[in-house]
Amino acid sequence: MDKKTKIWLMRQAGRYLPEYQEIRKKEKNFMNLCFNPKLACDISLQPIERFDFDFIILFSDILVIPYALGQEVKFKESIGPILGNINYEQLEVNLSQNLERLAPVFETIKLIKQKKKEKDLIGFCGGPFTVLNYMVEQGTSKTHEKIKKFIKSNNVLSEKIIKIITDISIEYLKKQIDSGVDVIKVFDSWAGLLDGDLYKKYIIEPNKEIAKEIKNYSPGTKQIFFPRGSKENYFNFIKEVQPDVISLDEEFPDNVFSYAKKNDIILQGNLKPTALIEGGRKLKKGIKNILNKFKENKHIFNLSHGVLPQTPVENVEILVDTIRNYNET
Ligand code: CP3
């Protein structure tokens, strides 16, 4: 087995980097940044220039899909995303027209590949339920009351919209692949809100559909899935979806290790983002523990969620050096 542990970080392009803040100061509108191919390319490459991570991740956001479907999406400083009203019953979908609105993202991908063709580029979308969550909550929510009510009381409608989001996400990923991405990742950040039949219907089924369609379309494109917060359901998820790579947060059942090993699934994860803020001996110990925990499996080093804005850049340097030194011994 290849002993070299690869590393990249969720949100590796973002607010903890002074060079990102520099660009962000000049472009206050986050969506404009996502749709500016030159700047989005530069931002995607910033963490590569600094840390030489093993993967580039496209700089964009999962909320470009609601935008493509005609919902207004804004980002407010220190609040997060705010989405406009949408009439679900009248949602008019014409996939190629909707995706036309995301043309700048495909330009960004081409620019990144022109500049760094030797390094694998990760494209992405949100998991359909997570995207629906933001569309219904119209932003970040603590209680998720609206989405829970929505899927309970609007059964037919929520199934219809999940299907629309799934279909557009598949087409969106295909276009990302056509433009040059080598790997795709599906971020289902709110998978952990559901359990039982609802987990099956809104998490497993849509993710499985995406995995199957993308495998048919481009068998060589590696697929990473992140059903965050799934806990015990992580096992059913990998059994059903059969991802090439499963992105793990901190809690998942032990049988994931043996199942992944048997079925050649790579495990990705799972250092706590707060460990990177803390630094020092605790950080080094945390890193070693993770390398040890995954040593019998194929493993890509990552966090259990995104890099936090307060993270000192020096700690990310320590992390990368620790992994690289470990690889040499
Ligand atoms: O470096 C990378 O990981 C690539 C770019 C990327 C961003 N968002 C940039 C971003 C990716 C892959 C995402 C995914 C994303 N976006 C998810 C799934 C992963 C996760 O974190 O759970 C979600 C849920 C979103 C939605 C979103 N985008 C929220 C809730 C927020 C505000 C809160 C926050 O975490 O910042 C964003 C904003 C956002 N997306 C920023 C960045 C760099 C910060 C924007 C800023 O500069 O102010």
Coordinates of C-alpha atoms and ligand atoms in Angstrom, one line a residue:
M1 CA 0.0 0.0 0.0
D2 CA 1.2 3.5 -0.8
K3 CA 2.5 4.8 2.5
K4 CA 2.4 8.4 1.6
T5 CA -0.6 10.0 3.2
K6 CA -2.1 12.8 1.1
I7 CA -3.5 15.9 2.6
W8 CA -5.9 18.7 1.8
L9 CA -8.3 20.6 4.0
M10 CA -12.0 21.5 3.7
R11 CA -12.1 25.3 3.3
Q12 CA -8.4 25.4 2.6
A13 CA -9.2 28.5 0.5
G14 CA -10.8 30.9 2.8
R15 CA -10.8 33.5 5.6
Y16 CA -7.8 32.2 7.7
L17 CA -5.5 33.2 4.8
P18 CA -4.4 36.9 4.8
E19 CA -4.1 36.7 1.0
Y20 CA -7.8 35.7 0.8
Q21 CA -8.8 38.5 3.1
E22 CA -6.9 40.9 0.8
I23 CA -9.0 40.0 -2.2
R24 CA -12.2 39.8 0.0
K25 CA -11.6 43.4 1.1
K26 CA -11.8 44.6 -2.5
E27 CA -14.8 42.4 -3.4
K28 CA -17.4 42.6 -0.7
N29 CA -20.0 40.6 -2.6
F30 CA -19.2 36.9 -2.0
M31 CA -21.3 35.6 -4.9
N32 CA -19.5 38.0 -7.3
L33 CA -16.2 36.4 -6.1
C34 CA -17.6 32.9 -6.8
F35 CA -18.5 34.1 -10.3
N36 CA -15.2 35.9 -11.1
P37 CA -13.1 33.2 -12.9
K38 CA -9.8 35.1 -12.5
L39 CA -10.2 35.8 -8.8
A40 CA -11.8 32.4 -8.0
C41 CA -8.9 30.7 -9.8
D42 CA -6.3 32.8 -7.8
I43 CA -8.1 32.0 -4.5
S44 CA -8.3 28.3 -5.3
L45 CA -4.5 28.3 -5.8
Q46 CA -3.6 30.4 -2.7
P47 CA -3.4 27.4 -0.3
I48 CA -1.5 25.4 -2.9
E49 CA 1.2 28.1 -3.3
R50 CA 1.5 28.4 0.5
F51 CA 1.3 24.7 1.6
D52 CA 1.5 22.6 -1.6
F53 CA -1.6 20.6 -0.6
D54 CA -2.1 17.4 -2.6
F55 CA -5.4 18.5 -4.0
I56 CA -6.8 21.8 -5.2
I57 CA -10.5 22.5 -4.3
L58 CA -12.5 24.8 -6.6
F59 CA -13.3 28.1 -4.9
S60 CA -17.1 28.4 -5.1
D61 CA -20.1 27.5 -2.9
I62 CA -22.8 24.9 -2.6
L63 CA -25.4 27.8 -2.7
V64 CA -24.8 28.5 -6.4
I65 CA -27.4 25.8 -7.0
P66 CA -30.3 27.7 -5.4
Y67 CA -29.1 30.8 -7.3
A68 CA -29.2 28.8 -10.6
L69 CA -32.7 27.8 -9.7
G70 CA -33.7 31.4 -9.5
Q71 CA -33.5 32.0 -5.7
E72 CA -31.7 35.1 -4.6
V73 CA -28.5 34.3 -2.5
K74 CA -26.6 36.9 -0.5
F75 CA -23.9 36.6 2.1
K76 CA -23.8 39.0 5.0
E77 CA -20.7 39.5 7.1
S78 CA -20.8 37.7 10.4
I79 CA -24.3 36.3 9.6
G80 CA -23.7 34.0 6.6
P81 CA -26.0 33.3 3.7
I82 CA -29.4 34.8 3.3
L83 CA -31.7 33.4 0.6
G84 CA -34.7 35.1 -1.0
N85 CA -38.3 33.9 -1.2
I86 CA -39.1 31.1 -3.6
N87 CA -42.4 29.7 -4.8
Y88 CA -41.8 25.9 -4.8
E89 CA -45.0 25.1 -6.6
Q90 CA -44.0 27.3 -9.5
L91 CA -40.3 26.3 -9.7
E92 CA -39.7 26.3 -13.4
V93 CA -36.8 24.1 -14.4
N94 CA -34.9 24.0 -17.6
L95 CA -31.6 22.4 -16.6
S96 CA -29.4 23.8 -19.4
Q97 CA -30.8 27.3 -19.0
N98 CA -30.4 27.1 -15.2
L99 CA -26.8 25.9 -15.5
E100 CA -26.0 28.7 -18.0
R101 CA -26.1 31.0 -14.9
L102 CA -23.1 29.0 -13.6
A103 CA -21.0 29.4 -16.7
P104 CA -18.3 31.4 -14.8
V105 CA -17.6 28.4 -12.5
F106 CA -16.7 26.3 -15.6
E107 CA -14.4 29.1 -16.7
T108 CA -12.7 29.0 -13.3
I109 CA -12.1 25.3 -13.6
K110 CA -10.5 25.7 -17.0
L111 CA -8.2 28.5 -15.7
I112 CA -7.1 26.4 -12.7
K113 CA -6.3 23.4 -14.9
Q114 CA -4.4 25.6 -17.4
K115 CA -2.2 26.8 -14.5
K116 CA -1.8 23.6 -12.5
K117 CA -2.6 20.6 -14.7
E118 CA -0.4 18.3 -12.7
K119 CA -2.4 18.5 -9.5
D120 CA -5.8 16.9 -9.0
L121 CA -8.7 19.4 -8.8
I122 CA -11.8 18.7 -6.7
G123 CA -15.1 20.0 -8.0
F124 CA -18.2 19.9 -5.8
C125 CA -21.8 20.4 -5.0
G126 CA -24.0 20.2 -1.9
G127 CA -26.0 17.1 -1.0
P128 CA -29.6 17.7 -2.2
F129 CA -31.0 17.7 1.3
T130 CA -28.4 20.2 2.5
V131 CA -29.2 22.5 -0.4
L132 CA -32.9 22.1 0.3
N133 CA -32.2 22.9 3.9
Y134 CA -30.7 26.3 3.0
M135 CA -33.4 27.0 0.4
V136 CA -36.2 26.4 3.0
E137 CA -34.5 27.9 6.0
Q138 CA -33.4 30.8 3.8
G139 CA -30.1 30.8 5.6
T140 CA -28.2 29.2 8.5
S141 CA -30.5 27.8 11.2
K142 CA -29.9 26.5 14.7
T143 CA -33.1 24.6 15.1
H144 CA -33.9 23.6 11.5
E145 CA -37.6 23.9 12.3
K146 CA -38.7 25.0 8.9
I147 CA -37.0 22.2 7.0
K148 CA -38.2 19.5 9.4
K149 CA -41.8 20.9 9.0
F150 CA -41.4 21.2 5.3
I151 CA -40.4 17.5 4.7
K152 CA -43.1 16.3 7.1
S153 CA -46.0 18.3 5.8
N154 CA -45.1 18.7 2.1
N155 CA -44.2 15.2 1.3
V156 CA -44.9 15.3 -2.4
L157 CA -43.5 18.7 -2.9
S158 CA -40.3 18.0 -0.9
E159 CA -39.7 14.8 -3.0
K160 CA -40.2 16.8 -6.1
I161 CA -37.7 19.5 -5.1
I162 CA -35.2 17.0 -3.9
K163 CA -35.5 15.4 -7.4
I164 CA -35.0 18.7 -9.1
I165 CA -31.9 19.5 -6.9
T166 CA -30.5 16.0 -7.5
D167 CA -30.9 16.3 -11.3
I168 CA -29.4 19.8 -11.6
S169 CA -26.5 18.7 -9.3
I170 CA -25.8 15.7 -11.5
E171 CA -25.7 18.0 -14.6
Y172 CA -23.6 20.5 -12.8
L173 CA -21.0 17.9 -11.8
K174 CA -20.9 16.6 -15.3
K175 CA -20.2 20.0 -16.6
Q176 CA -17.5 20.5 -14.0
I177 CA -16.0 17.2 -15.2
D178 CA -16.1 18.3 -18.8
S179 CA -14.3 21.5 -17.8
G180 CA -11.5 19.6 -16.1
V181 CA -12.1 18.5 -12.5
D182 CA -10.4 15.2 -11.6
V183 CA -12.4 14.5 -8.5
I184 CA -15.9 15.4 -7.3
K185 CA -17.1 15.9 -3.7
V186 CA -20.7 16.0 -2.4
F187 CA -21.1 18.0 0.8
D188 CA -24.1 16.8 2.7
S189 CA -23.4 18.9 5.7
W190 CA -26.8 18.5 7.3
A191 CA -27.2 14.7 6.7
G192 CA -27.1 14.2 10.5
L193 CA -30.5 15.9 10.9
L194 CA -32.3 12.8 9.6
D195 CA -32.5 9.2 10.6
G196 CA -34.5 6.0 9.7
D197 CA -36.7 6.2 6.7
L198 CA -36.1 9.9 6.2
Y199 CA -32.3 9.3 6.1
K200 CA -32.9 6.7 3.5
K201 CA -35.2 8.8 1.4
Y202 CA -33.4 12.2 1.6
I203 CA -29.8 11.3 2.2
I204 CA -29.0 7.8 0.8
E205 CA -31.2 7.8 -2.2
P206 CA -30.2 11.2 -3.7
N207 CA -26.5 10.6 -3.0
K208 CA -26.7 7.1 -4.5
E209 CA -28.3 8.6 -7.6
I210 CA -25.5 11.1 -8.0
A211 CA -22.8 8.5 -7.5
K212 CA -24.4 6.1 -10.0
E213 CA -24.9 8.8 -12.7
I214 CA -21.5 10.3 -12.4
K215 CA -19.9 6.8 -12.4
N216 CA -21.7 6.1 -15.7
Y217 CA -20.8 9.4 -17.1
S218 CA -17.1 9.4 -16.1
P219 CA -15.9 6.1 -14.5
G220 CA -12.4 7.6 -14.0
T221 CA -13.5 10.5 -11.9
K222 CA -13.0 9.7 -8.2
Q223 CA -16.0 10.5 -5.9
I224 CA -15.8 11.8 -2.3
F225 CA -19.0 11.9 -0.2
F226 CA -19.5 13.8 3.1
P227 CA -22.7 12.9 4.9
R228 CA -21.7 14.9 7.9
G229 CA -23.2 14.0 11.3
S230 CA -24.4 10.6 10.0
K231 CA -23.0 8.7 13.1
E232 CA -24.2 5.1 12.9
N233 CA -25.6 5.7 9.5
Y234 CA -22.1 6.3 8.0
F235 CA -22.0 2.5 7.6
N236 CA -25.3 2.2 5.6
F237 CA -24.2 5.2 3.6
I238 CA -21.0 3.7 2.4
K239 CA -22.6 0.3 1.8
E240 CA -25.4 1.9 -0.4
V241 CA -23.5 4.7 -2.1
Q242 CA -20.2 2.9 -2.6
P243 CA -18.1 6.1 -2.7
D244 CA -14.4 6.0 -3.8
V245 CA -13.7 8.1 -0.7
I246 CA -15.7 8.8 2.4
S247 CA -15.1 12.0 4.3
L248 CA -15.5 11.3 8.0
D249 CA -16.3 13.6 10.9
E250 CA -15.5 12.6 14.4
E251 CA -18.2 10.0 15.1
F252 CA -18.7 6.9 13.0
P253 CA -19.0 3.2 13.8
D254 CA -16.0 1.0 13.9
N255 CA -17.2 -1.3 11.2
V256 CA -16.5 1.5 8.7
F257 CA -12.7 0.6 9.0
S258 CA -13.1 -3.0 8.0
Y259 CA -15.8 -2.5 5.4
A260 CA -13.7 0.3 3.7
K261 CA -10.6 -1.9 3.7
K262 CA -12.5 -4.9 2.1
N263 CA -14.2 -2.7 -0.5
D264 CA -11.2 -0.4 -1.4
I265 CA -12.9 2.7 0.0
I266 CA -10.5 5.4 1.0
L267 CA -11.1 7.1 4.4
Q268 CA -10.7 10.8 4.6
G269 CA -10.5 12.8 7.8
N270 CA -10.8 13.6 10.6
L271 CA -8.9 16.1 12.8
K272 CA -11.1 18.6 14.8
P273 CA -10.8 22.1 13.3
T274 CA -10.4 23.5 16.8
A275 CA -7.1 21.4 17.2
L276 CA -5.7 23.6 14.4
I277 CA -6.5 26.7 16.4
E278 CA -5.0 25.4 19.6
G279 CA -1.7 24.3 18.1
G280 CA 1.3 23.2 20.2
R281 CA 1.8 19.7 21.6
K282 CA -1.9 18.9 21.5
L283 CA -2.0 19.5 17.8
K284 CA 1.0 17.2 17.2
K285 CA -0.5 14.5 19.4
G286 CA -3.9 14.9 17.6
I287 CA -2.2 14.4 14.2
K288 CA -0.3 11.4 15.3
N289 CA -3.4 9.8 16.8
I290 CA -5.2 10.1 13.5
L291 CA -2.3 8.8 11.5
N292 CA -2.3 5.8 13.8
K293 CA -6.0 5.3 13.8
F294 CA -6.2 5.1 10.0
K295 CA -2.9 3.2 9.5
E296 CA -4.5 0.0 8.3
N297 CA -6.7 1.8 5.8
K298 CA -6.1 3.9 2.7
H299 CA -6.2 7.3 4.1
I300 CA -6.3 11.0 3.0
F301 CA -5.6 13.4 5.8
N302 CA -8.3 16.1 6.3
L303 CA -10.3 17.8 9.0
S304 CA -13.7 16.7 10.4
H305 CA -15.2 20.0 9.0
G306 CA -13.8 23.2 7.5
V307 CA -10.8 25.2 8.6
L308 CA -12.1 27.9 11.0
P309 CA -11.4 31.6 10.2
Q310 CA -9.4 32.1 13.5
T311 CA -6.9 29.4 12.6
P312 CA -3.2 30.6 12.7
V313 CA -1.5 29.9 9.4
E314 CA 1.6 28.6 11.3
N315 CA -0.5 25.7 12.7
V316 CA -1.5 24.7 9.2
E317 CA 2.2 24.7 8.3
I318 CA 3.0 22.5 11.3
L319 CA 0.2 20.1 10.2
V320 CA 1.5 19.8 6.7
D321 CA 5.1 19.4 7.9
T322 CA 4.1 16.7 10.4
I323 CA 2.3 14.7 7.8
R324 CA 5.2 15.0 5.3
N325 CA 7.8 14.1 7.9
Y326 CA 5.7 11.1 8.9
N327 CA 5.6 10.0 5.3
E328 CA 9.4 10.0 5.1
T329 CA 10.0 7.8 8.1
Ligands
CP3_1 O1 -11.9 25.9 0.2 C1 -12.9 25.2 0.0 O2 -13.3 24.3 0.8 C2 -13.7 25.5 -1.3 C3 -14.7 26.4 -1.3 C4 -16.0 26.2 -0.4 C5 -16.7 27.2 0.2 N1 -17.8 26.7 0.7 C6 -16.2 28.6 0.3 C7 -16.8 29.6 1.3 C8 -16.7 25.0 -0.3 C9 -16.4 23.6 -0.7 C10 -17.9 25.4 0.5 C11 -19.0 24.4 0.8 C12 -20.1 24.9 1.6 N2 -20.7 26.1 1.6 C13 -20.8 24.0 2.5 C14 -20.5 22.6 2.8 C15 -19.3 22.4 3.7 C16 -19.6 22.8 5.1 O3 -18.9 23.8 5.5 O4 -20.5 22.3 5.8 C17 -21.8 24.8 3.1 C18 -22.8 24.3 4.1 C19 -21.8 26.1 2.5 C20 -22.7 27.2 2.7 C21 -22.0 28.4 3.3 N3 -21.1 29.1 2.6 C22 -22.2 29.0 4.6 C23 -23.1 28.5 5.6 C24 -21.3 30.1 4.7 C25 -21.2 31.1 5.8 C26 -20.6 30.5 7.0 C27 -19.2 30.1 6.8 O5 -18.8 29.0 7.1 O6 -18.4 31.0 6.4 C28 -20.6 30.1 3.5 C29 -19.6 31.1 3.1 C30 -18.3 30.7 2.5 N4 -18.1 29.7 1.6 C31 -17.0 31.3 2.8 C32 -16.1 30.6 2.0 C33 -14.6 30.9 1.8 C34 -16.7 32.5 3.7 C35 -17.2 33.7 3.0 C36 -16.5 34.9 3.3 O7 -15.4 35.2 2.8 O8 -17.1 35.7 4.1

